[in-house]
């Protein structure tokens, strides 16, 4: 009796969660305007409730086949939703990054260099840039906090010995007029895009225009690891240009993509909840030796808070140099060290 009761509870929970998932999927992805999507989600929820009541309350024989048929139809529809690269995109995600590699020379096409005055007022500029990996000088993690202490957007900035920096950022690819939704990120609402941009674009828009709180953490990496990580971004960009993918709030976000790339360099890199709660990524980096141990994580946070320095810059200033004032460069580990 206990086993049957437990099985019944588990079945009911599974049906409830599946029904709730279906309602959210329809609310976000059913074709049509918002009212049509909400209507479809409501019809689904009421239909599931009626079939559950018929099965559990009245023991109607047709209720379970009806539920199974409904879920089969829902999943068949869900399987037809495919990511695309040919929508009408917002200006800042309109172009796909791609790269060409010849030895240590890398040419990146569609590097973003917008001049932002507000979220709706900006100068559009996309460039082709050439980089030489023999001149890589450092890698910095940049975290932009936009929703409390636990949630931040993570970016990696690669610096070269001529003072240039290029930032790689995994982001949602919004359609024109579309706003970000954490819940929608679970339900194929957004495609995934990899942006390469100047710091004065992609960092400054967050600190100076959107009012986010930004931190820079120099990473302790051997040159070979820097080079491999840079090339993994180029590979990922080219793959996205060929085969579009959906963004997912948990499984394909700004930090999990970086983790997968870094794991190609250091296969022993452990998975951790802090890769999802991105605001605590510095603690993860500190525990894995990627932050220079000369300073504690708290001290690196204090030294690396760039928000005020970023907001004090003018358009003609050297933004990258200005935000690094007072931040000591990381001491790189010896060549061959697997720290990444």
XYZ file of C-alpha atoms in Angstrom:
340
model
C 0.000 0.000 0.000
C 2.840 2.372 0.860
C 4.552 1.588 -2.433
C 1.325 2.234 -4.360
C 0.763 5.471 -2.479
C 4.317 6.624 -3.167
C 3.977 5.732 -6.834
C 0.712 7.659 -7.001
C 2.311 10.751 -5.426
C 5.248 10.588 -7.831
C 2.936 10.173 -10.810
C 0.818 13.119 -9.684
C 3.913 15.283 -9.175
C 5.275 14.340 -12.597
C 1.979 15.158 -14.256
C 1.694 18.472 -12.429
C 5.238 19.539 -13.331
C 4.766 18.439 -16.944
C 1.498 20.326 -17.138
C 3.075 23.441 -15.662
C 5.982 23.164 -18.101
C 3.522 22.884 -20.988
C 1.634 25.988 -19.840
C 4.856 28.034 -19.704
C 6.012 26.656 -23.071
C 2.753 27.737 -24.697
C 2.784 31.098 -22.929
C 6.212 31.897 -24.341
C 6.361 30.083 -27.678
C 2.829 29.563 -29.033
C 2.534 31.449 -32.349
C 0.729 34.756 -32.260
C 0.298 37.804 -30.086
C 0.602 37.752 -26.293
C -3.163 37.312 -25.781
C -3.187 34.233 -28.025
C -0.226 32.734 -26.161
C -1.869 33.276 -22.782
C -5.143 31.838 -24.074
C -3.357 28.696 -25.311
C -1.593 28.305 -21.962
C -4.896 28.708 -20.084
C -6.690 26.148 -22.251
C -3.813 23.721 -21.712
C -3.829 24.203 -17.932
C -7.614 23.799 -17.664
C -7.560 20.744 -19.932
C -4.833 19.095 -17.856
C -6.720 19.850 -14.640
C -9.892 18.312 -16.050
C -8.098 15.166 -17.208
C -6.296 14.838 -13.843
C -9.610 15.141 -12.009
C -11.195 12.541 -14.286
C -8.331 10.126 -13.733
C -7.687 10.542 -10.017
C -11.232 11.409 -8.917
C -13.547 9.434 -11.156
C -11.150 6.707 -12.350
C -12.292 7.402 -15.911
C -10.506 4.959 -18.218
C -10.120 7.532 -21.009
C -8.394 10.161 -18.862
C -4.880 8.682 -18.875
C -4.821 8.042 -22.658
C -6.109 11.590 -23.081
C -3.268 12.969 -20.976
C -0.675 10.918 -22.837
C -2.053 12.004 -26.213
C -2.036 15.651 -25.124
C 1.577 15.467 -23.963
C 2.595 13.663 -27.161
C 1.027 16.452 -29.250
C 2.702 19.114 -27.112
C 6.150 17.537 -27.399
C 5.714 17.011 -31.147
C 4.942 20.745 -31.511
C 7.888 21.646 -29.237
C 10.260 19.632 -31.415
C 9.335 21.814 -34.399
C 10.707 24.960 -32.733
C 14.190 25.449 -34.156
C 16.749 28.203 -33.613
C 17.293 30.555 -36.555
C 19.758 33.200 -37.657
C 17.424 35.073 -40.031
C 15.113 37.029 -37.723
C 14.813 40.819 -37.429
C 17.347 41.319 -34.647
C 18.020 44.182 -32.258
C 20.856 46.384 -33.537
C 23.423 45.316 -30.919
C 23.050 41.605 -31.801
C 22.311 42.007 -35.496
C 25.605 40.580 -36.779
C 27.239 37.231 -36.117
C 30.882 37.066 -35.136
C 33.172 34.833 -37.190
C 36.914 34.401 -37.370
C 39.780 33.189 -39.536
C 42.899 31.629 -37.994
C 46.277 31.412 -39.733
C 48.932 30.323 -37.274
C 49.055 32.952 -34.536
C 47.136 35.485 -36.670
C 43.392 35.768 -36.070
C 41.020 37.975 -38.045
C 37.645 38.613 -36.390
C 34.750 39.869 -38.478
C 31.875 41.837 -36.911
C 33.615 43.087 -33.777
C 31.174 45.488 -32.118
C 32.285 49.033 -31.311
C 29.093 50.968 -30.535
C 29.160 54.422 -28.929
C 26.343 54.331 -26.371
C 24.533 57.404 -25.029
C 21.482 55.481 -23.830
C 19.904 52.087 -24.515
C 18.012 53.681 -27.418
C 20.607 56.215 -28.587
C 23.886 54.893 -29.987
C 26.191 54.941 -32.986
C 26.331 51.597 -34.807
C 29.784 50.396 -35.789
C 30.983 46.889 -36.680
C 34.652 46.318 -37.512
C 37.035 43.686 -38.798
C 39.987 43.348 -36.413
C 43.281 41.468 -36.614
C 44.973 39.994 -33.538
C 48.263 38.155 -33.082
C 48.128 35.551 -30.339
C 51.902 35.751 -29.779
C 51.200 39.194 -28.327
C 48.561 38.072 -25.799
C 49.406 39.708 -22.458
C 46.578 38.730 -20.120
C 42.987 37.632 -19.576
C 40.516 39.320 -17.239
C 37.118 38.154 -16.039
C 34.616 41.010 -15.959
C 31.448 40.581 -13.907
C 28.538 42.977 -14.276
C 26.024 42.704 -11.423
C 22.475 43.521 -12.445
C 20.262 41.570 -10.028
C 21.628 41.316 -6.488
C 24.789 39.645 -5.224
C 24.151 36.237 -6.781
C 23.471 37.221 -10.395
C 26.019 38.798 -12.714
C 26.844 38.720 -16.384
C 30.295 37.219 -16.976
C 32.635 38.255 -19.802
C 36.269 37.524 -20.644
C 38.591 40.281 -21.840
C 41.794 39.366 -23.692
C 44.555 41.968 -23.501
C 47.453 42.414 -25.928
C 50.849 43.985 -25.403
C 49.904 47.002 -27.553
C 47.191 47.979 -25.043
C 44.234 46.678 -27.051
C 41.534 44.523 -25.460
C 38.757 42.450 -26.970
C 35.886 41.137 -24.853
C 33.974 37.947 -25.601
C 30.474 37.800 -24.191
C 27.833 35.057 -24.537
C 24.437 36.771 -24.683
C 20.838 36.340 -25.710
C 20.022 37.302 -29.268
C 16.972 39.510 -28.914
C 14.579 40.247 -31.709
C 13.937 43.930 -32.350
C 11.731 45.331 -29.592
C 12.109 42.206 -27.410
C 13.092 42.345 -23.727
C 15.060 39.781 -21.720
C 13.158 37.301 -19.530
C 14.876 34.835 -17.190
C 11.857 32.513 -17.419
C 11.700 32.845 -21.186
C 15.309 31.686 -21.239
C 14.086 28.225 -20.170
C 11.601 28.005 -23.056
C 13.518 28.683 -26.274
C 12.514 32.340 -26.375
C 15.996 33.515 -27.372
C 18.770 32.364 -29.629
C 22.369 32.389 -28.385
C 24.989 34.804 -29.700
C 28.689 35.319 -29.044
C 29.709 38.970 -29.134
C 33.271 40.269 -29.517
C 33.523 43.948 -28.634
C 35.696 46.758 -27.372
C 35.590 47.302 -23.609
C 34.422 50.897 -24.147
C 31.337 49.387 -25.812
C 30.372 46.230 -23.978
C 31.562 47.179 -20.482
C 30.764 50.884 -20.597
C 27.154 50.292 -21.724
C 26.590 48.193 -18.624
C 28.283 50.482 -16.108
C 27.446 53.897 -17.567
C 24.154 53.375 -19.403
C 22.371 50.526 -17.612
C 23.620 51.326 -14.108
C 25.141 47.918 -13.411
C 27.961 47.337 -10.907
C 31.111 46.042 -12.636
C 34.220 44.232 -11.374
C 37.418 43.178 -13.128
C 39.459 40.164 -11.996
C 42.869 39.489 -13.623
C 43.180 35.760 -14.233
C 46.267 33.682 -13.520
C 46.794 31.740 -16.738
C 49.828 30.538 -18.700
C 50.159 31.918 -22.221
C 49.300 28.543 -23.769
C 45.982 28.491 -21.906
C 45.175 32.077 -22.946
C 45.792 31.168 -26.564
C 43.684 27.987 -26.365
C 40.819 29.835 -24.697
C 40.883 32.618 -27.306
C 40.800 30.068 -30.120
C 37.941 28.204 -28.439
C 35.894 31.414 -28.646
C 36.688 31.715 -32.352
C 35.626 28.086 -32.861
C 32.405 28.696 -30.931
C 31.615 31.824 -32.960
C 32.125 29.999 -36.249
C 29.956 27.119 -35.057
C 27.124 29.489 -34.074
C 27.370 31.178 -37.459
C 26.895 27.771 -39.111
C 24.435 26.236 -36.655
C 22.232 28.496 -34.510
C 21.467 27.472 -30.926
C 18.988 28.476 -28.267
C 20.035 30.309 -25.124
C 19.096 28.522 -21.897
C 19.079 30.267 -18.526
C 20.832 27.299 -16.858
C 22.514 25.077 -19.427
C 23.704 27.559 -22.100
C 24.395 30.889 -20.452
C 27.319 33.287 -20.143
C 29.173 31.216 -17.531
C 28.412 27.624 -18.489
C 29.737 28.238 -22.004
C 32.980 29.660 -20.582
C 33.234 26.657 -18.256
C 32.946 24.200 -21.128
C 35.637 26.053 -23.049
C 37.974 26.229 -20.053
C 37.416 22.527 -19.342
C 38.940 21.763 -22.728
C 42.144 23.244 -21.325
C 41.932 21.792 -17.822
C 39.885 18.590 -17.817
C 39.973 18.465 -13.990
C 38.065 21.737 -13.630
C 35.113 20.861 -11.354
C 31.496 21.801 -11.954
C 30.063 23.957 -9.185
C 26.772 25.681 -8.304
C 28.655 28.988 -8.466
C 28.763 28.573 -12.246
C 24.993 29.105 -12.160
C 24.950 31.708 -9.388
C 27.383 33.790 -11.381
C 27.768 36.489 -8.760
C 29.905 34.042 -6.768
C 32.169 33.173 -9.692
C 35.188 34.959 -8.096
C 35.041 32.550 -5.151
C 35.019 29.636 -7.606
C 38.010 31.100 -9.458
C 39.838 31.623 -6.181
C 39.229 28.058 -5.024
C 40.583 26.710 -8.329
C 43.747 28.816 -8.362
C 42.731 31.054 -11.253
C 42.832 34.188 -9.105
C 46.291 35.259 -7.967
C 46.660 34.031 -4.342
C 48.530 37.204 -3.331
C 45.128 38.656 -2.429
C 41.965 37.210 -0.967
C 38.798 37.162 -3.063
C 37.420 40.031 -0.971
C 40.563 42.060 -1.626
C 40.351 41.344 -5.344
C 36.729 42.532 -5.230
C 37.786 45.775 -3.588
C 40.646 46.368 -6.003
C 38.674 45.237 -9.038
C 35.514 47.314 -8.649
C 35.630 49.432 -11.791
C 32.149 50.992 -11.678
C 33.132 54.469 -10.513
C 36.218 54.618 -12.702
C 34.125 53.604 -15.723
C 31.473 56.219 -14.998
C 34.129 58.916 -14.696
C 35.464 58.296 -18.222
C 34.728 60.560 -21.175
C 34.196 59.284 -24.731
C 37.695 60.368 -25.784
C 39.460 58.655 -22.839
C 41.374 55.370 -23.008
C 38.611 53.399 -21.322
C 40.592 50.182 -20.850
C 43.498 51.984 -19.182
C 41.188 54.058 -16.982
C 39.275 51.125 -15.499
C 42.522 49.290 -14.646
C 44.017 52.024 -12.513
C 44.939 50.470 -9.151
C 44.404 46.849 -10.251
C 47.658 44.840 -10.114
C 48.174 42.401 -12.997
C 47.989 38.733 -12.110
C 51.228 36.771 -11.743
C 51.083 34.083 -14.417
C 51.847 30.490 -13.360
C 54.838 28.770 -14.934
C 54.485 27.579 -18.515
C 52.872 24.157 -18.586
C 50.826 24.740 -15.401
C 47.271 23.591 -16.136
C 45.622 26.352 -14.110
C 42.866 27.856 -16.236
